[in-house]
Amino acid sequence: MYSCSAMSLHLSVVLLCHNELENLPGVLSQVTDALLRIQNEGHADTAEVIVVDDGSTDGTEEWLAKEQNPIPLSVVRHKTRMGYGAAVRSGLDNATGDLVAYMDGDGQFEAIQLMDMIVLMGAQKADMVAGIRAERNDNFYRRSVGWMYNAAVRQCLNLNFEDVDCGFKLLTRSALEQIDLQLNGNLMGAEIFNQLKAAGATIVQMPVRHHTRKHGKAKGVDAYSLWATVLDLWKSATNR
């Protein structure tokens, strides 16, 4: 499936946010610096940033309306919070790049590692490069829920991958054309893996540095909701 032979490579980065006004300016600055460096070093010819504002009520909308950025910037706004999966889907639908990355807008990840992802993607002819949080800087509860989630995904969907819900992924345009995402919640990562695996895609994973957010509280779901959604996805995948 791998296809990334465009003469002029265009890179899209989707930033996902809900009430991240305190974090977003620093994250956008970091992403912009990374994209300028990626272009300067010849890994992409052009780039764009798409910010998906998933119903923020903290002034994010107003700040974005005034923001001027050296990298072309567009905003997709949900009037109300629709969920992580819906935000990812909106971002991917509006991205125009030959390669499309998405990452959380709370500062957990380092955008400069996109350069390593692009290099790895080319070397492995991968359809998706997915991050693995090498040292997950979360509290015990979030790490426990994450462990249960990944165990359930491996068991129910037979996905032998680590950290499938890591919010830092890079996909080719051809990979995006092979998937039809439906979920609105936090199981979006598993849905992407599941559909790409079914399509015969080449998926590689790469350790990425993970940081605790500087401001605000992490958004997450409880263990019961994660298990219920995984079971729903399993039923859908097996037509049960």
Coordinates of N, CA and C in Angstrom, one line a residue:
M1 N 0.8 -1.2 0.0 CA 0.0 0.0 0.0 C 0.9 1.3 0.0
Y2 N 2.1 1.2 0.5 CA 2.9 2.4 0.7 C 3.0 3.1 -0.6
S3 N 2.7 4.4 -0.5 CA 2.9 5.3 -1.7 C 3.2 6.7 -1.2
C4 N 4.4 7.1 -1.4 CA 4.8 8.5 -1.0 C 5.9 8.9 -2.0
S5 N 5.5 9.1 -3.2 CA 6.5 9.4 -4.2 C 6.2 10.8 -4.9
A6 N 5.5 11.6 -4.1 CA 5.2 13.0 -4.7 C 6.5 13.7 -4.9
M7 N 6.6 14.4 -6.1 CA 7.8 15.2 -6.4 C 8.0 16.3 -5.4
S8 N 6.9 16.9 -4.9 CA 6.9 17.9 -3.9 C 6.1 17.5 -2.7
L9 N 6.8 17.2 -1.6 CA 6.1 16.6 -0.5 C 5.5 17.6 0.4
H10 N 4.2 17.5 0.7 CA 3.4 18.4 1.5 C 3.1 17.7 2.8
L11 N 3.4 18.3 3.9 CA 3.2 17.7 5.3 C 2.1 18.4 6.0
S12 N 1.2 17.7 6.6 CA 0.1 18.3 7.4 C 0.3 17.8 8.8
V13 N 0.2 18.7 9.8 CA 0.2 18.4 11.2 C -1.2 18.8 11.8
V14 N -1.9 17.9 12.4 CA -3.2 18.2 13.0 C -2.9 18.2 14.5
L15 N -3.3 19.3 15.1 CA -3.2 19.5 16.6 C -4.6 19.4 17.2
L16 N -4.7 18.6 18.2 CA -6.0 18.4 18.8 C -6.1 19.1 20.2
C17 N -7.2 19.8 20.4 CA -7.2 20.6 21.7 C -8.7 20.7 22.2
H18 N -8.8 20.7 23.5 CA -10.0 21.0 24.2 C -9.6 21.7 25.4
N19 N -9.9 23.0 25.5 CA -9.5 23.9 26.6 C -8.1 23.8 27.0
E20 N -7.2 24.1 25.9 CA -5.8 24.0 26.1 C -5.2 25.4 25.9
L21 N -5.9 26.5 26.2 CA -5.4 27.8 26.0 C -4.0 28.1 26.6
E22 N -3.8 27.5 27.8 CA -2.5 27.7 28.5 C -1.4 27.0 27.8
N23 N -1.7 25.8 27.2 CA -0.6 25.0 26.6 C -0.4 25.3 25.1
L24 N -1.5 25.7 24.4 CA -1.5 25.7 23.0 C -0.5 26.7 22.3
P25 N -0.3 27.9 22.9 CA 0.7 28.8 22.3 C 2.1 28.2 22.2
G26 N 2.5 27.6 23.3 CA 3.8 26.9 23.3 C 3.9 25.8 22.4
V27 N 2.8 25.0 22.3 CA 2.8 23.8 21.5 C 2.9 24.2 20.0
L28 N 2.1 25.2 19.6 CA 2.0 25.7 18.3 C 3.4 26.3 17.9
S29 N 4.0 27.0 18.8 CA 5.4 27.5 18.5 C 6.4 26.4 18.3
Q30 N 6.3 25.3 19.1 CA 7.2 24.2 18.9 C 6.9 23.5 17.6
V31 N 5.7 23.3 17.2 CA 5.3 22.6 16.0 C 5.8 23.5 14.8
T32 N 5.7 24.8 14.9 CA 6.1 25.7 13.8 C 7.6 25.6 13.6
D33 N 8.4 25.6 14.7 CA 9.8 25.5 14.6 C 10.2 24.2 14.0
A34 N 9.5 23.1 14.4 CA 9.9 21.8 13.9 C 9.6 21.7 12.4
L35 N 8.5 22.3 12.0 CA 8.2 22.2 10.5 C 9.1 23.0 9.7
L36 N 9.5 24.2 10.2 CA 10.5 25.0 9.5 C 11.8 24.2 9.4
R37 N 12.2 23.5 10.4 CA 13.5 22.8 10.4 C 13.3 21.6 9.4
I38 N 12.2 20.9 9.5 CA 11.9 19.8 8.6 C 12.0 20.2 7.1
Q39 N 11.5 21.4 6.8 CA 11.6 21.9 5.5 C 13.0 22.3 5.1
N40 N 13.7 22.9 6.0 CA 15.1 23.4 5.8 C 16.0 22.2 5.5
E41 N 15.7 21.1 6.2 CA 16.6 19.9 6.0 C 16.1 18.9 4.9
G42 N 15.1 19.4 4.1 CA 14.7 18.6 3.0 C 13.8 17.5 3.1
H43 N 13.2 17.3 4.3 CA 12.3 16.2 4.6 C 10.8 16.5 4.1
A44 N 10.5 17.8 3.8 CA 9.2 18.2 3.3 C 9.5 19.5 2.5
D45 N 8.6 19.7 1.5 CA 8.8 20.9 0.8 C 7.8 22.0 1.3
T46 N 6.6 21.6 1.7 CA 5.7 22.6 2.2 C 5.0 21.9 3.4
A47 N 4.3 22.7 4.2 CA 3.7 22.2 5.4 C 2.5 23.1 5.8
E48 N 1.6 22.5 6.6 CA 0.4 23.2 7.1 C 0.1 22.7 8.5
V49 N -0.5 23.5 9.3 CA -1.0 23.1 10.6 C -2.5 23.2 10.6
I50 N -3.2 22.2 11.1 CA -4.7 22.3 11.3 C -4.9 22.1 12.8
V51 N -5.5 23.1 13.4 CA -5.9 23.0 14.8 C -7.3 22.6 14.9
V52 N -7.6 21.5 15.6 CA -9.0 21.1 15.8 C -9.4 21.5 17.2
D53 N -10.3 22.5 17.3 CA -10.8 23.0 18.6 C -12.1 22.2 18.9
D54 N -12.0 21.3 19.8 CA -13.1 20.4 20.1 C -14.0 21.1 21.2
G55 N -14.7 22.2 20.8 CA -15.7 22.8 21.8 C -15.1 23.5 23.0
S56 N -13.9 24.1 22.8 CA -13.2 24.7 23.9 C -14.1 25.9 24.4
T57 N -14.0 26.2 25.7 CA -14.8 27.3 26.3 C -13.8 28.2 27.1
D58 N -12.5 28.1 26.9 CA -11.5 28.8 27.7 C -10.9 30.0 26.9
G59 N -11.4 30.3 25.8 CA -10.8 31.4 25.0 C -9.9 30.9 23.9
T60 N -9.8 29.6 23.7 CA -9.0 29.1 22.6 C -9.5 29.6 21.2
E61 N -10.8 29.7 21.0 CA -11.3 30.1 19.7 C -10.9 31.5 19.4
E62 N -11.0 32.4 20.4 CA -10.6 33.8 20.2 C -9.1 34.0 20.0
W63 N -8.3 33.2 20.7 CA -6.8 33.3 20.5 C -6.5 32.8 19.2
L64 N -7.0 31.7 18.7 CA -6.7 31.2 17.4 C -7.1 32.2 16.3
A65 N -8.2 32.9 16.5 CA -8.7 33.9 15.5 C -7.7 35.0 15.2
K66 N -6.9 35.3 16.2 CA -5.9 36.4 16.1 C -4.5 35.9 15.8
E67 N -4.3 34.6 15.8 CA -2.9 34.1 15.7 C -2.4 34.2 14.2
Q68 N -1.2 34.7 14.1 CA -0.5 34.8 12.8 C 0.7 33.8 12.9
N69 N 0.9 33.0 11.9 CA 1.9 31.9 12.0 C 2.6 31.8 10.7
P70 N 4.0 31.6 10.7 CA 4.8 31.5 9.5 C 4.4 30.3 8.7
I71 N 3.9 29.2 9.3 CA 3.4 28.1 8.6 C 1.9 28.2 8.4
P72 N 1.3 28.0 7.2 CA -0.1 28.2 7.0 C -0.9 27.4 8.1
L73 N -1.9 28.1 8.7 CA -2.6 27.6 9.8 C -4.1 27.7 9.5
S74 N -4.8 26.6 9.7 CA -6.3 26.6 9.6 C -6.9 26.0 10.9
V75 N -8.1 26.4 11.1 CA -8.8 26.0 12.4 C -10.1 25.3 12.0
V76 N -10.3 24.1 12.6 CA -11.6 23.4 12.5 C -12.2 23.5 13.9
R77 N -13.4 24.1 14.0 CA -14.0 24.2 15.3 C -15.3 23.4 15.5
H78 N -15.3 22.6 16.5 CA -16.6 22.0 16.9 C -17.3 22.9 17.9
K79 N -18.6 23.2 17.7 CA -19.3 24.1 18.5 C -19.4 23.6 19.9
T80 N -19.6 22.3 20.0 CA -19.6 21.6 21.3 C -18.6 20.4 21.3
R81 N -18.3 19.9 22.4 CA -17.3 18.9 22.5 C -17.9 17.6 21.9
M82 N -17.2 17.0 20.9 CA -17.7 15.9 20.2 C -16.9 14.6 20.5
G83 N -15.7 14.8 21.2 CA -14.9 13.6 21.5 C -13.6 13.6 20.8
Y84 N -12.7 12.8 21.3 CA -11.3 12.7 20.8 C -11.3 12.1 19.4
G85 N -12.1 11.1 19.2 CA -12.1 10.5 17.9 C -12.7 11.4 16.8
A86 N -13.8 12.1 17.2 CA -14.4 13.1 16.2 C -13.4 14.2 15.9
A87 N -12.6 14.6 16.9 CA -11.6 15.6 16.6 C -10.5 15.1 15.6
V88 N -10.0 13.9 15.9 CA -9.1 13.3 15.0 C -9.6 13.2 13.5
R89 N -10.9 12.7 13.4 CA -11.5 12.6 12.1 C -11.6 13.9 11.4
S90 N -12.0 15.0 12.1 CA -12.2 16.3 11.5 C -10.8 16.8 11.0
G91 N -9.8 16.6 11.8 CA -8.4 17.0 11.4 C -7.9 16.3 10.2
L92 N -8.1 14.9 10.2 CA -7.6 14.2 9.0 C -8.4 14.5 7.8
D93 N -9.7 14.7 7.9 CA -10.6 15.1 6.8 C -10.2 16.4 6.2
N94 N -9.6 17.3 7.0 CA -9.3 18.7 6.5 C -7.8 18.8 6.1
A95 N -7.0 17.8 6.4 CA -5.6 17.8 6.0 C -5.4 17.6 4.5
T96 N -4.5 18.3 3.9 CA -4.3 18.1 2.5 C -2.9 17.5 2.2
G97 N -2.1 17.1 3.2 CA -0.8 16.7 3.0 C -0.6 15.3 2.3
D98 N 0.5 15.1 1.7 CA 0.9 13.7 1.3 C 1.2 12.8 2.5
L99 N 1.7 13.5 3.5 CA 1.9 12.8 4.9 C 1.1 13.7 5.9
V100 N 0.4 13.0 6.8 CA -0.4 13.7 7.7 C -0.1 13.1 9.1
A101 N 0.3 14.0 10.0 CA 0.5 13.6 11.4 C -0.6 14.2 12.3
Y102 N -0.9 13.5 13.4 CA -1.7 14.2 14.4 C -1.1 14.0 15.7
M103 N -1.3 15.0 16.6 CA -0.7 15.0 17.9 C -1.5 15.8 18.9
D104 N -1.5 15.4 20.1 CA -2.2 16.1 21.1 C -1.7 17.5 21.3
G105 N -2.5 18.5 21.6 CA -2.1 19.9 21.7 C -1.8 20.3 23.1
D106 N -1.5 19.4 24.0 CA -1.2 19.7 25.4 C 0.3 19.7 25.8
G107 N 1.1 19.5 24.8 CA 2.6 19.5 25.1 C 3.2 18.2 25.5
Q108 N 2.4 17.1 25.4 CA 3.0 15.8 25.8 C 4.1 15.3 24.9
F109 N 4.1 15.8 23.7 CA 5.1 15.2 22.7 C 5.9 16.3 22.1
E110 N 7.1 15.9 21.5 CA 8.0 16.9 20.9 C 7.8 16.8 19.4
A111 N 7.4 17.9 18.8 CA 7.1 17.9 17.3 C 8.3 17.6 16.5
I112 N 9.5 17.9 17.0 CA 10.7 17.7 16.2 C 10.9 16.2 15.9
Q113 N 10.3 15.3 16.7 CA 10.5 13.9 16.4 C 9.7 13.5 15.2
L114 N 8.9 14.4 14.6 CA 8.3 14.1 13.3 C 9.3 13.8 12.2
M115 N 10.5 14.5 12.4 CA 11.6 14.3 11.4 C 12.0 12.8 11.4
D116 N 12.2 12.3 12.6 CA 12.6 10.9 12.7 C 11.5 9.9 12.2
M117 N 10.2 10.3 12.4 CA 9.1 9.5 11.9 C 9.1 9.5 10.4
I118 N 9.4 10.6 9.7 CA 9.4 10.7 8.3 C 10.5 9.9 7.7
V119 N 11.7 9.9 8.3 CA 12.8 9.1 7.9 C 12.5 7.7 8.0
L120 N 12.0 7.3 9.2 CA 11.7 5.9 9.4 C 10.6 5.4 8.4
M121 N 9.6 6.2 8.2 CA 8.5 5.8 7.2 C 9.1 5.5 5.8
G122 N 10.0 6.4 5.4 CA 10.7 6.2 4.1 C 11.5 4.9 4.0
A123 N 12.3 4.7 5.1 CA 13.2 3.6 5.2 C 12.4 2.2 5.2
Q124 N 11.3 2.2 5.9 CA 10.5 1.0 6.1 C 9.4 0.9 5.1
K125 N 9.2 1.9 4.3 CA 8.1 2.0 3.4 C 6.8 1.7 4.1
A126 N 6.7 2.4 5.2 CA 5.5 2.2 6.1 C 4.3 3.1 5.7
D127 N 3.2 2.6 6.0 CA 1.9 3.4 5.8 C 1.6 4.2 7.0
M128 N 2.0 3.8 8.2 CA 1.9 4.5 9.4 C 3.0 4.3 10.3
V129 N 3.5 5.4 10.9 CA 4.5 5.3 12.0 C 3.8 5.8 13.2
A130 N 3.7 5.0 14.2 CA 2.9 5.3 15.4 C 3.9 5.4 16.6
G131 N 3.7 6.4 17.4 CA 4.5 6.6 18.6 C 4.2 5.6 19.7
I132 N 5.3 5.3 20.4 CA 5.2 4.6 21.7 C 5.8 5.4 22.8
R133 N 5.0 5.7 23.8 CA 5.6 6.5 24.9 C 6.6 5.7 25.6
A134 N 7.9 6.0 25.4 CA 9.0 5.2 25.9 C 9.0 5.2 27.5
E135 N 8.8 6.3 28.0 CA 8.7 6.4 29.5 C 7.4 7.3 29.7
R136 N 6.3 6.7 30.0 CA 5.1 7.4 30.1 C 5.0 8.2 31.4
N137 N 5.0 9.5 31.3 CA 5.0 10.4 32.4 C 3.5 10.7 32.8
D138 N 2.8 9.7 33.3 CA 1.4 9.9 33.8 C 1.4 9.3 35.2
N139 N 0.3 9.7 35.9 CA 0.1 9.2 37.3 C -0.3 7.7 37.2
F140 N -0.3 7.1 38.4 CA -0.5 5.6 38.5 C -1.9 5.3 37.9
Y141 N -2.9 6.1 38.1 CA -4.2 5.7 37.6 C -4.3 5.7 36.1
R142 N -3.7 6.7 35.5 CA -3.7 6.8 34.0 C -2.9 5.7 33.4
R143 N -1.7 5.4 34.0 CA -0.9 4.2 33.5 C -1.7 2.9 33.7
S144 N -2.4 2.7 34.8 CA -3.2 1.5 35.0 C -4.3 1.4 33.9
V145 N -5.0 2.5 33.7 CA -6.1 2.4 32.7 C -5.5 2.1 31.3
G146 N -4.3 2.8 31.0 CA -3.7 2.5 29.8 C -3.3 1.1 29.6
W147 N -2.8 0.5 30.7 CA -2.4 -0.9 30.6 C -3.6 -1.8 30.3
M148 N -4.7 -1.6 31.0 CA -5.9 -2.4 30.8 C -6.4 -2.2 29.4
Y149 N -6.4 -0.9 28.9 CA -6.9 -0.6 27.6 C -6.1 -1.4 26.5
N150 N -4.8 -1.3 26.6 CA -3.9 -2.0 25.6 C -4.1 -3.5 25.7
A151 N -4.2 -4.1 26.9 CA -4.4 -5.5 27.1 C -5.8 -5.9 26.5
A152 N -6.8 -5.1 26.6 CA -8.1 -5.4 26.1 C -8.0 -5.4 24.5
V153 N -7.3 -4.4 24.0 CA -7.2 -4.2 22.6 C -6.5 -5.5 22.0
R154 N -5.4 -5.9 22.6 CA -4.7 -7.0 22.1 C -5.5 -8.3 22.2
Q155 N -6.3 -8.4 23.2 CA -7.1 -9.6 23.4 C -8.3 -9.6 22.4
C156 N -9.1 -8.5 22.4 CA -10.3 -8.5 21.6 C -10.1 -8.3 20.1
L157 N -9.1 -7.6 19.7 CA -8.9 -7.2 18.3 C -7.6 -7.9 17.7
N158 N -6.9 -8.7 18.5 CA -5.7 -9.4 18.0 C -4.8 -8.4 17.4
L159 N -4.6 -7.3 18.1 CA -3.6 -6.3 17.6 C -2.3 -6.4 18.4
N160 N -1.3 -6.8 17.9 CA 0.0 -7.0 18.6 C 0.8 -5.8 18.5
F161 N 0.3 -4.7 19.0 CA 1.1 -3.5 19.0 C 1.0 -2.9 20.4
E162 N 2.0 -2.0 20.7 CA 2.1 -1.4 22.0 C 1.5 0.0 21.9
D163 N 0.9 0.4 23.1 CA 0.5 1.8 23.2 C -0.3 2.4 22.1
V164 N -1.4 1.7 21.7 CA -2.1 2.0 20.5 C -2.8 3.4 20.6
D165 N -3.0 3.8 21.9 CA -3.7 5.1 22.1 C -2.8 6.3 22.2
C166 N -1.5 6.1 21.9 CA -0.5 7.2 21.9 C -1.0 8.2 20.9
G167 N -1.1 9.5 21.3 CA -1.6 10.5 20.5 C -0.6 11.2 19.6
F168 N 0.3 10.4 18.9 CA 1.3 11.0 18.1 C 1.5 9.9 16.9
K169 N 1.0 10.2 15.8 CA 1.0 9.3 14.7 C 1.2 10.0 13.4
L170 N 1.9 9.3 12.4 CA 2.1 9.9 11.1 C 1.6 8.8 10.0
L171 N 0.8 9.3 9.1 CA 0.2 8.4 8.1 C 0.4 9.0 6.7
T172 N 0.5 8.1 5.7 CA 0.5 8.5 4.3 C -0.9 8.8 3.8
R173 N -0.9 9.5 2.7 CA -2.2 9.8 2.1 C -2.9 8.5 1.7
S174 N -2.1 7.6 1.1 CA -2.7 6.3 0.7 C -3.3 5.5 1.9
A175 N -2.7 5.6 3.0 CA -3.2 4.9 4.2 C -4.6 5.6 4.6
L176 N -4.6 6.9 4.6 CA -5.9 7.6 5.0 C -7.0 7.2 4.0
E177 N -6.7 6.9 2.8 CA -7.7 6.6 1.8 C -8.2 5.2 2.0
Q178 N -7.5 4.4 2.8 CA -7.9 3.0 3.1 C -8.8 2.8 4.3
I179 N -9.0 3.9 5.1 CA -9.7 3.8 6.4 C -11.0 4.6 6.3
D180 N -12.0 4.2 7.1 CA -13.2 4.9 7.3 C -13.6 4.9 8.7
L181 N -13.1 5.9 9.4 CA -13.2 6.0 10.9 C -14.6 6.4 11.3
Q182 N -15.1 5.8 12.4 CA -16.4 6.0 12.8 C -16.6 6.4 14.3
L183 N -15.6 6.0 15.1 CA -15.7 6.2 16.5 C -15.4 7.7 16.9
N184 N -16.2 8.1 17.9 CA -16.0 9.5 18.4 C -15.1 9.6 19.6
G185 N -15.0 8.5 20.3 CA -14.3 8.6 21.6 C -12.8 8.2 21.6
N186 N -12.3 7.8 22.7 CA -10.9 7.6 22.9 C -10.3 6.3 22.2
L187 N -11.2 5.5 21.6 CA -10.8 4.3 20.9 C -10.4 4.5 19.5
M188 N -10.3 5.8 19.1 CA -9.9 6.1 17.7 C -8.5 5.5 17.4
G189 N -7.6 5.5 18.3 CA -6.3 4.9 18.0 C -6.4 3.4 17.6
A190 N -7.2 2.7 18.4 CA -7.4 1.2 18.1 C -8.1 1.1 16.8
E191 N -9.0 1.9 16.5 CA -9.8 1.8 15.2 C -8.8 2.0 14.0
I192 N -7.9 3.0 14.1 CA -6.9 3.2 13.0 C -6.1 2.0 12.8
F193 N -5.5 1.4 13.9 CA -4.7 0.2 13.8 C -5.5 -0.9 13.2
N194 N -6.7 -1.1 13.7 CA -7.5 -2.2 13.3 C -7.8 -2.2 11.8
Q195 N -8.2 -1.0 11.3 CA -8.6 -0.9 9.9 C -7.3 -1.0 9.0
L196 N -6.2 -0.4 9.4 CA -5.0 -0.5 8.6 C -4.5 -1.9 8.5
K197 N -4.5 -2.6 9.7 CA -4.1 -4.0 9.7 C -5.0 -4.8 8.7
A198 N -6.3 -4.6 8.8 CA -7.2 -5.3 7.9 C -6.9 -5.0 6.4
A199 N -6.4 -3.8 6.1 CA -6.2 -3.4 4.7 C -4.8 -3.9 4.3
G200 N -4.0 -4.5 5.2 CA -2.7 -5.0 4.8 C -1.6 -4.0 4.8
A201 N -1.8 -2.9 5.6 CA -0.9 -1.8 5.7 C 0.4 -2.2 6.4
T202 N 1.4 -1.5 6.2 CA 2.7 -1.7 6.9 C 2.7 -0.7 8.0
I203 N 2.7 -1.2 9.3 CA 2.7 -0.3 10.4 C 3.9 -0.5 11.2
V204 N 4.6 0.6 11.5 CA 5.8 0.5 12.4 C 5.6 1.4 13.5
Q205 N 6.3 1.1 14.6 CA 6.2 1.9 15.8 C 7.6 2.5 16.2
M206 N 7.6 3.6 16.9 CA 8.8 4.3 17.2 C 8.7 4.9 18.6
P207 N 9.7 4.7 19.5 CA 9.6 5.3 20.8 C 9.6 6.8 20.7
V208 N 8.8 7.5 21.4 CA 8.8 9.0 21.4 C 8.8 9.4 22.9
R209 N 9.4 10.6 23.0 CA 9.6 11.2 24.4 C 8.2 11.7 24.8
H210 N 7.9 11.5 26.1 CA 6.6 11.9 26.6 C 6.8 12.7 27.8
H211 N 6.0 13.8 27.9 CA 6.2 14.8 29.0 C 4.8 15.0 29.7
T212 N 4.9 15.3 30.9 CA 3.7 15.7 31.7 C 3.3 17.1 31.2
R213 N 2.0 17.3 31.1 CA 1.5 18.6 30.7 C 1.9 19.6 31.7
K214 N 2.1 20.9 31.2 CA 2.5 21.9 32.1 C 1.4 22.6 32.8
H215 N 0.2 22.6 32.1 CA -1.0 23.3 32.6 C -2.2 22.5 32.4
G216 N -3.1 22.6 33.4 CA -4.4 21.9 33.3 C -4.4 20.5 33.6
K217 N -5.5 19.8 33.6 CA -5.7 18.4 33.9 C -5.8 17.6 32.6
A218 N -5.3 16.4 32.7 CA -5.4 15.5 31.6 C -6.8 15.1 31.4
K219 N -7.2 15.0 30.1 CA -8.6 14.5 29.8 C -8.5 13.0 29.6
G220 N -9.4 12.3 30.2 CA -9.3 10.8 30.1 C -10.7 10.2 30.4
V221 N -10.7 8.9 30.4 CA -12.0 8.2 30.6 C -11.7 7.2 31.7
D222 N -12.8 6.7 32.3 CA -12.6 5.7 33.4 C -12.4 4.3 32.7
A223 N -12.0 3.4 33.6 CA -11.7 2.0 33.1 C -12.9 1.3 32.5
Y224 N -14.1 1.5 33.2 CA -15.3 0.9 32.7 C -15.6 1.3 31.3
S225 N -15.6 2.6 31.0 CA -15.9 3.1 29.7 C -14.9 2.6 28.6
L226 N -13.7 2.5 29.0 CA -12.7 1.9 28.0 C -13.0 0.5 27.7
W227 N -13.3 -0.3 28.7 CA -13.6 -1.7 28.4 C -14.9 -1.8 27.6
A228 N -15.9 -1.1 27.9 CA -17.2 -1.1 27.2 C -17.0 -0.8 25.7
T229 N -16.1 0.2 25.5 CA -15.9 0.7 24.1 C -15.1 -0.4 23.3
V230 N -14.1 -0.9 24.0 CA -13.3 -2.0 23.3 C -14.2 -3.1 22.9
L231 N -15.1 -3.5 23.8 CA -16.0 -4.6 23.5 C -16.9 -4.3 22.3
D232 N -17.4 -3.1 22.3 CA -18.2 -2.6 21.1 C -17.4 -2.7 19.8
L233 N -16.1 -2.3 19.9 CA -15.3 -2.3 18.7 C -15.0 -3.8 18.3
W234 N -14.8 -4.6 19.2 CA -14.6 -6.0 18.9 C -15.8 -6.7 18.3
K235 N -17.0 -6.3 18.8 CA -18.3 -6.8 18.2 C -18.4 -6.4 16.8
S236 N -18.1 -5.1 16.6 CA -18.1 -4.5 15.2 C -17.2 -5.2 14.3
A237 N -15.9 -5.4 14.8 CA -14.9 -6.0 13.9 C -15.2 -7.5 13.6
T238 N -15.9 -8.1 14.5 CA -16.2 -9.6 14.2 C -17.6 -9.8 13.7
N239 N -18.4 -8.7 13.5 CA -19.8 -8.7 13.1 C -20.6 -9.5 14.0
R240 N -20.4 -9.3 15.3 CA -21.2 -10.1 16.3 C -22.2 -9.2 16.9

